[in-house]
Coordinates of N, CA and C in Angstrom, one line a residue:
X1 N 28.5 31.5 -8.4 CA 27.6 31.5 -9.5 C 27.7 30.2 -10.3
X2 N 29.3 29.9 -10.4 CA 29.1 27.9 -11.3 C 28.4 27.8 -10.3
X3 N 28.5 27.2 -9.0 CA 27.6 26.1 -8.7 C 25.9 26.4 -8.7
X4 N 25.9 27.6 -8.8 CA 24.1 27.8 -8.3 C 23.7 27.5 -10.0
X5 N 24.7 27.9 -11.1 CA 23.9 26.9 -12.1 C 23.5 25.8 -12.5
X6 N 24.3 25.2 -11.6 CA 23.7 23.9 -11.9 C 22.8 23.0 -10.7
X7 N 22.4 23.9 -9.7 CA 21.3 23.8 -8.7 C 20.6 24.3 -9.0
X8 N 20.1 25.4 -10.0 CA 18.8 25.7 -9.9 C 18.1 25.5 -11.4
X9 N 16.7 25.2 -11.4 CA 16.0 25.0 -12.3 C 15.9 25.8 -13.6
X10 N 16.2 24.9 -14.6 CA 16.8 25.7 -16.3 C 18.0 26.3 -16.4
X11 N 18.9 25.5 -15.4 CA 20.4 25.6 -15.3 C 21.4 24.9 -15.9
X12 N 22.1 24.9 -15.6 CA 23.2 23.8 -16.8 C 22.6 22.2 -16.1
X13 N 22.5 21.5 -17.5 CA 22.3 19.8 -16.8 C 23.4 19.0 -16.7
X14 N 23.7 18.1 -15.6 CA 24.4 17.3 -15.6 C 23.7 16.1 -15.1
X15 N 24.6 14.8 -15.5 CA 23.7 13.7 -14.9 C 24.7 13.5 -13.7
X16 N 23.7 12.5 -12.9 CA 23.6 12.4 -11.8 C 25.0 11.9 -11.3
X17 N 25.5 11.4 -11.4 CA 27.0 10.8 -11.3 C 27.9 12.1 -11.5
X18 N 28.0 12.7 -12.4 CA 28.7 14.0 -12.9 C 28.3 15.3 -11.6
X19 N 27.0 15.7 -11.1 CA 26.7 16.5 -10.5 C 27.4 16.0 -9.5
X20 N 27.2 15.0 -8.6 CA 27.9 14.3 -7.7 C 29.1 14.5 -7.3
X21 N 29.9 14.3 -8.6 CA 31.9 14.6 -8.7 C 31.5 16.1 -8.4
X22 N 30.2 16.8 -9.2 CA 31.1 18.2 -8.7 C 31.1 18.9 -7.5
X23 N 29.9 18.4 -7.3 CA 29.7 18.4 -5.6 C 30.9 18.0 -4.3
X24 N 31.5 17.2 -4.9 CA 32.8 16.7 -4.5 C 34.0 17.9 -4.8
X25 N 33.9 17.9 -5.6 CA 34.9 19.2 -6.6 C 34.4 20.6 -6.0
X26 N 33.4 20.7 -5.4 CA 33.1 22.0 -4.8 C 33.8 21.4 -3.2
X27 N 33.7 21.0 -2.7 CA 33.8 20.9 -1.4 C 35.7 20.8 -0.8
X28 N 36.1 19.6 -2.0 CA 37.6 19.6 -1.9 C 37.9 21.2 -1.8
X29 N 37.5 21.5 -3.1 CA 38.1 23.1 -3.1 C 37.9 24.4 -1.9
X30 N 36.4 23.9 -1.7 CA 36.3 24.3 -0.2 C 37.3 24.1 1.4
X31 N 37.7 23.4 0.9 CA 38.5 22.9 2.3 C 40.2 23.9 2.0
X32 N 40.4 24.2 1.0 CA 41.8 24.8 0.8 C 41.0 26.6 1.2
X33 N 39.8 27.0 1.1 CA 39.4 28.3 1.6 C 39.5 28.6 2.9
X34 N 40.9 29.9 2.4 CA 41.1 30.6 4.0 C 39.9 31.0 4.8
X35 N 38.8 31.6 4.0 CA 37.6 32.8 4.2 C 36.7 31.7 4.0
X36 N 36.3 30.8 4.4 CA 35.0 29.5 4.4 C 33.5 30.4 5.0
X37 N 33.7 31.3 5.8 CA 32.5 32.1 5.8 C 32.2 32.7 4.7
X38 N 33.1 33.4 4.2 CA 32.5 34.1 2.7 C 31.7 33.3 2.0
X39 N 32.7 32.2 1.7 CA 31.4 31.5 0.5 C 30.4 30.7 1.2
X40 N 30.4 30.1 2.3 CA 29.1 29.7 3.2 C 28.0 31.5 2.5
X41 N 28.4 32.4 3.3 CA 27.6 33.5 3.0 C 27.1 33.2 1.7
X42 N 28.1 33.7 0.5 CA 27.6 33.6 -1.0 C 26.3 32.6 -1.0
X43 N 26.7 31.5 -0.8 CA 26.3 29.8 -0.8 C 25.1 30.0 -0.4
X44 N 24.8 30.7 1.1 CA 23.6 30.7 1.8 C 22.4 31.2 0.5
X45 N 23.1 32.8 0.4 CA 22.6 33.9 -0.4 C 21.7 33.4 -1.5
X46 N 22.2 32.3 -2.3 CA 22.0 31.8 -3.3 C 21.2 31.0 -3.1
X47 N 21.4 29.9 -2.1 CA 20.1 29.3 -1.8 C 18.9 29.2 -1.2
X48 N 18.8 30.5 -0.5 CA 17.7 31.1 0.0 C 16.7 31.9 -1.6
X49 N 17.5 32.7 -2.5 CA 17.2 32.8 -3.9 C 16.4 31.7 -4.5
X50 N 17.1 30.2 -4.5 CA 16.6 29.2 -4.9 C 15.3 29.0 -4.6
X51 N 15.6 28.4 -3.0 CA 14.2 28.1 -2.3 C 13.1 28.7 -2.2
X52 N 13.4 30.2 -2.2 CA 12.1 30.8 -1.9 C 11.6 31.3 -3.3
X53 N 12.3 31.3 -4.6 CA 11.8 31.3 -5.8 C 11.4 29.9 -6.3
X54 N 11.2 29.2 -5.9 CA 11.5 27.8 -6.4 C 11.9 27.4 -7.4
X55 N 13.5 27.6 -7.3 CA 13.8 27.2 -8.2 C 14.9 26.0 -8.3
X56 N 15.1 25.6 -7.2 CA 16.2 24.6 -6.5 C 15.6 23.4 -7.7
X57 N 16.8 23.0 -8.2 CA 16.7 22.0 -9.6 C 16.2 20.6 -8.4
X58 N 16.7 20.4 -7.0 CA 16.5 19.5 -7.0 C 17.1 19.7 -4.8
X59 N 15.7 19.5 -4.2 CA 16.3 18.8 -2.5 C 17.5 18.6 -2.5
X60 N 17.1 17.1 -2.6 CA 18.4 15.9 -2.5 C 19.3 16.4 -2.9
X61 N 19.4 17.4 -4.1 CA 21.3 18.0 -4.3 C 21.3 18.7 -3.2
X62 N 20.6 19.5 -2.5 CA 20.8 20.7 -1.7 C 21.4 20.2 -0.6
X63 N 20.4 19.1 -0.3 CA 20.8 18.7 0.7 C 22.2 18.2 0.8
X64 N 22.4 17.0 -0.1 CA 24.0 16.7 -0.4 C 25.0 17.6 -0.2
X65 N 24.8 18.5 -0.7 CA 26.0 19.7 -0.6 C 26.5 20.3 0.7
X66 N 25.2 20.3 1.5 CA 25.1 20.9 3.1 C 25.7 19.8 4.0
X67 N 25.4 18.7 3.6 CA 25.7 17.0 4.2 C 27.4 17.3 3.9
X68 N 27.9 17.6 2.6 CA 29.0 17.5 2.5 C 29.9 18.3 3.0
X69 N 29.4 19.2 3.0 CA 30.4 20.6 3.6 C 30.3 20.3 5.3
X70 N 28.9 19.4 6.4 CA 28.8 19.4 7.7 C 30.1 18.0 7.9
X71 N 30.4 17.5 7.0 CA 31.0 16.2 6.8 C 32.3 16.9 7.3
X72 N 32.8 18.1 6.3 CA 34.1 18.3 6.2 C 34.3 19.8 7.6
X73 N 33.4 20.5 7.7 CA 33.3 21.6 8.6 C 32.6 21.5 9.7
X74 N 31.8 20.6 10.5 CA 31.0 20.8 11.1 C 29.7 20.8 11.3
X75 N 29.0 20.7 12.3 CA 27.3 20.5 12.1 C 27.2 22.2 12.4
X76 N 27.9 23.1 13.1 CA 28.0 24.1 13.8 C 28.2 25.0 12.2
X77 N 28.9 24.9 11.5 CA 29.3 25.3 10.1 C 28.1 25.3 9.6
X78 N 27.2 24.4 9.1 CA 26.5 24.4 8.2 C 24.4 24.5 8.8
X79 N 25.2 25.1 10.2 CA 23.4 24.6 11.0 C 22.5 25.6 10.1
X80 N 23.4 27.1 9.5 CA 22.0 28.1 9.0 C 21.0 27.2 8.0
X81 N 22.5 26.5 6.7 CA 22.2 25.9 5.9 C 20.7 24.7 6.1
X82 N 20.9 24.1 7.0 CA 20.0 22.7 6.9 C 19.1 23.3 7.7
X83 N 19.1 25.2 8.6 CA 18.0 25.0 9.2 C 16.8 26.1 7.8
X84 N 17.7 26.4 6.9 CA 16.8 26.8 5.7 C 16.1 25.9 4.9
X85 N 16.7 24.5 4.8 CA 16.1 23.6 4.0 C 14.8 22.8 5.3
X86 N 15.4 23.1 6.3 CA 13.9 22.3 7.0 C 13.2 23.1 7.4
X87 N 13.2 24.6 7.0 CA 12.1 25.6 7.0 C 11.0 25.3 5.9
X88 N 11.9 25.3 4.4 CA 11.3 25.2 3.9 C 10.0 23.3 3.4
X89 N 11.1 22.6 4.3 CA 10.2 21.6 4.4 C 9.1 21.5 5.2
X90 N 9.0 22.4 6.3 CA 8.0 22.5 7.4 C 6.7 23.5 6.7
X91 N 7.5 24.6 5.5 CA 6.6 24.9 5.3 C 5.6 24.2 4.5
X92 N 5.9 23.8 3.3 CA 5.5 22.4 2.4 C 4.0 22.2 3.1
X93 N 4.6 21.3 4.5 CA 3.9 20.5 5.3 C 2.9 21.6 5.5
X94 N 3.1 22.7 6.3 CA 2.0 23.7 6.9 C 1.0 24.2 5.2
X95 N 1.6 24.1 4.7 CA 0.8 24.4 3.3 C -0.3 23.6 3.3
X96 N -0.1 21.9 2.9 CA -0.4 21.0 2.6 C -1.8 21.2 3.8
X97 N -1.3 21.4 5.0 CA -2.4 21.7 6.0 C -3.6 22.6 5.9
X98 N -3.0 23.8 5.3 CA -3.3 25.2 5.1 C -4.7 24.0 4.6
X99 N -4.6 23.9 3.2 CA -5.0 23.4 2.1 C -6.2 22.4 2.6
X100 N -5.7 21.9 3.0 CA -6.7 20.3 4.2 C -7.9 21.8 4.9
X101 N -7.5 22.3 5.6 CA -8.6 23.2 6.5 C -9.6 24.0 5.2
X102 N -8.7 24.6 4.7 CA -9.8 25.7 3.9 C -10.8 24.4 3.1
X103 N -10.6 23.0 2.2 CA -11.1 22.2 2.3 C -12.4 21.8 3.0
X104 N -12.3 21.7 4.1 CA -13.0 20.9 5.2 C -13.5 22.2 5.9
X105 N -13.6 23.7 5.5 CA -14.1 24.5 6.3 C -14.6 25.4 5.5
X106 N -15.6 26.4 6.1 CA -16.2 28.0 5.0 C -15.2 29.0 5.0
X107 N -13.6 28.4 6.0 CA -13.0 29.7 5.2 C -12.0 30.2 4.3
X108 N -12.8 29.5 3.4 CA -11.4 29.5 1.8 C -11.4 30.9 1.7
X109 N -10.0 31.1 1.4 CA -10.0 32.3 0.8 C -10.1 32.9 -0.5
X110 N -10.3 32.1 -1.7 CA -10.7 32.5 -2.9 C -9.6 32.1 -3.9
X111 N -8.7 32.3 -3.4 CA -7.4 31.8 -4.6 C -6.2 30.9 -3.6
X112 N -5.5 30.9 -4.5 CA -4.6 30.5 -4.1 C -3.4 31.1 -2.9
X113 N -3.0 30.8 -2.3 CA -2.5 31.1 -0.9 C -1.2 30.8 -0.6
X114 N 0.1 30.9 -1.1 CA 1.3 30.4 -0.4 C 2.0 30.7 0.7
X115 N 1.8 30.8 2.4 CA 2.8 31.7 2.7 C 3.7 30.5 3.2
X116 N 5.1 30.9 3.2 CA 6.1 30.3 4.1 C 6.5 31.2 5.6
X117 N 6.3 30.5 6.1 CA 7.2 30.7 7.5 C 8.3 30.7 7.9
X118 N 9.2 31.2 8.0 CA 10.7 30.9 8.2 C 11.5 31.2 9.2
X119 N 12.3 30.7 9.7 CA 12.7 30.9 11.1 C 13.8 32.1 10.5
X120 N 14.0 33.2 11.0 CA 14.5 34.3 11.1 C 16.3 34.3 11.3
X121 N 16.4 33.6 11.7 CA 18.1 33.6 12.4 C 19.0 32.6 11.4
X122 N 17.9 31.9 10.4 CA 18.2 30.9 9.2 C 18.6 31.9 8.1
X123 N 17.7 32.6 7.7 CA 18.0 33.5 6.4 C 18.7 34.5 6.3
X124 N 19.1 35.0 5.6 CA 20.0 36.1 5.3 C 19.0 37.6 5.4
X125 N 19.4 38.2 5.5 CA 18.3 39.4 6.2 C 18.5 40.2 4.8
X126 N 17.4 41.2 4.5 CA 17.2 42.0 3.7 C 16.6 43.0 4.4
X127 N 16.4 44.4 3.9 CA 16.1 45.5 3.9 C 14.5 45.1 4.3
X128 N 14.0 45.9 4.9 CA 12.5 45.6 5.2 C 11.3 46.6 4.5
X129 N 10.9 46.5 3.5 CA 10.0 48.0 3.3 C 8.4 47.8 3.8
X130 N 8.2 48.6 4.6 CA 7.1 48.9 4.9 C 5.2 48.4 3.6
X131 N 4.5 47.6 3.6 CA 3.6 47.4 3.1 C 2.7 47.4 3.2
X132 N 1.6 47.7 2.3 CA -0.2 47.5 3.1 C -0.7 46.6 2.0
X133 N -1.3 46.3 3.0 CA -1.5 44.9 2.2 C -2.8 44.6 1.7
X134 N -3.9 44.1 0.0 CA -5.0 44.4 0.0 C -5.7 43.6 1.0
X135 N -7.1 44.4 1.1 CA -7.8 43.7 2.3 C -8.2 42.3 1.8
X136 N -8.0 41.7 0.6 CA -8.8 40.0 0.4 C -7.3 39.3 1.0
X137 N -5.9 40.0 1.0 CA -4.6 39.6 1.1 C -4.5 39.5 2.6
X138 N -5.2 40.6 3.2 CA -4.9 40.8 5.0 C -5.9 39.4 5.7
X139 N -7.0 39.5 4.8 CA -8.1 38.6 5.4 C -7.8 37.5 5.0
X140 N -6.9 36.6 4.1 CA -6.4 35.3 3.5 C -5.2 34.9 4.7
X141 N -4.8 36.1 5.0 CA -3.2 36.0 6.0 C -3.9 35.7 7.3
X142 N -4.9 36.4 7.8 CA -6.0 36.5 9.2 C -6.5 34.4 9.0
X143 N -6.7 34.7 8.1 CA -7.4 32.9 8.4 C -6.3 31.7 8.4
X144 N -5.0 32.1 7.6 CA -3.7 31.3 8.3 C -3.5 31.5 8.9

């Protein structure tokens, strides 16, 4: 929980040099953890929170942190990590696309449209509840 406040948006500020050391200061300390899955887990948990709320103060830290921990643990260590952050960059892109078609074509769907895509084996799994979805919602999802 310190570090996810100061990753995510209307969290504690630090400047840029200072977030950096602590970024450093998380990872040293990282390296003396017997249980380095646990807080990878926590770590993930938290950034999936971020990302799909948008609320990640900032990429470039995220990334840093993943860069730093693949530095000290592994690329094998940190692959869920960087394959969450280039989900959500792929989705970005598929957005931006989304956007370009309904554009350039008769089948807008009327409002606004986010979905993300995410590769499954990246995120942390949750409980699944069954939903129906309204039909302008089924027919927006049908034209993605």
């Amino acid at each position: 929980e310190y570090l996810d406040s100061y990753l995510k948006k209307g969290g504690k500020q630090l400047e840029e040099a200072r977030l950096g050391e602590l970024l450093d200061s998380v990872v040293f300390l990282f390296s003396y953890l017997t249980d380095k899955d646990l807080f990878v887990e926590f770590y993930r948990k938290a950034l999936a929170k971020r990302l799909l709320a948008g609320r990640s103060a900032s990429e470039d830290w995220e990334k840093s942190l993943v860069g730093r921990l693949k530095l000290r643990c592994g690329a094998q260590f940190t692959r869920k990590l960087e394959g969450m952050l280039n989900d959500m960059r792929l989705a970005s892109e598929l957005a931006v696309d989304f956007r370009r078609f309904q554009d350039s074509s008769s089948n807008s769907v009327g409002f606004d449209f986010d979905v993300r895509v995410l590769t499954t084996t990246h995120w942390p799994s949750y409980k699944e509840d069954p939903i129906r979805l309204h039909p302008s919602l089924a027919r927006a999802l049908g034209i993605f």
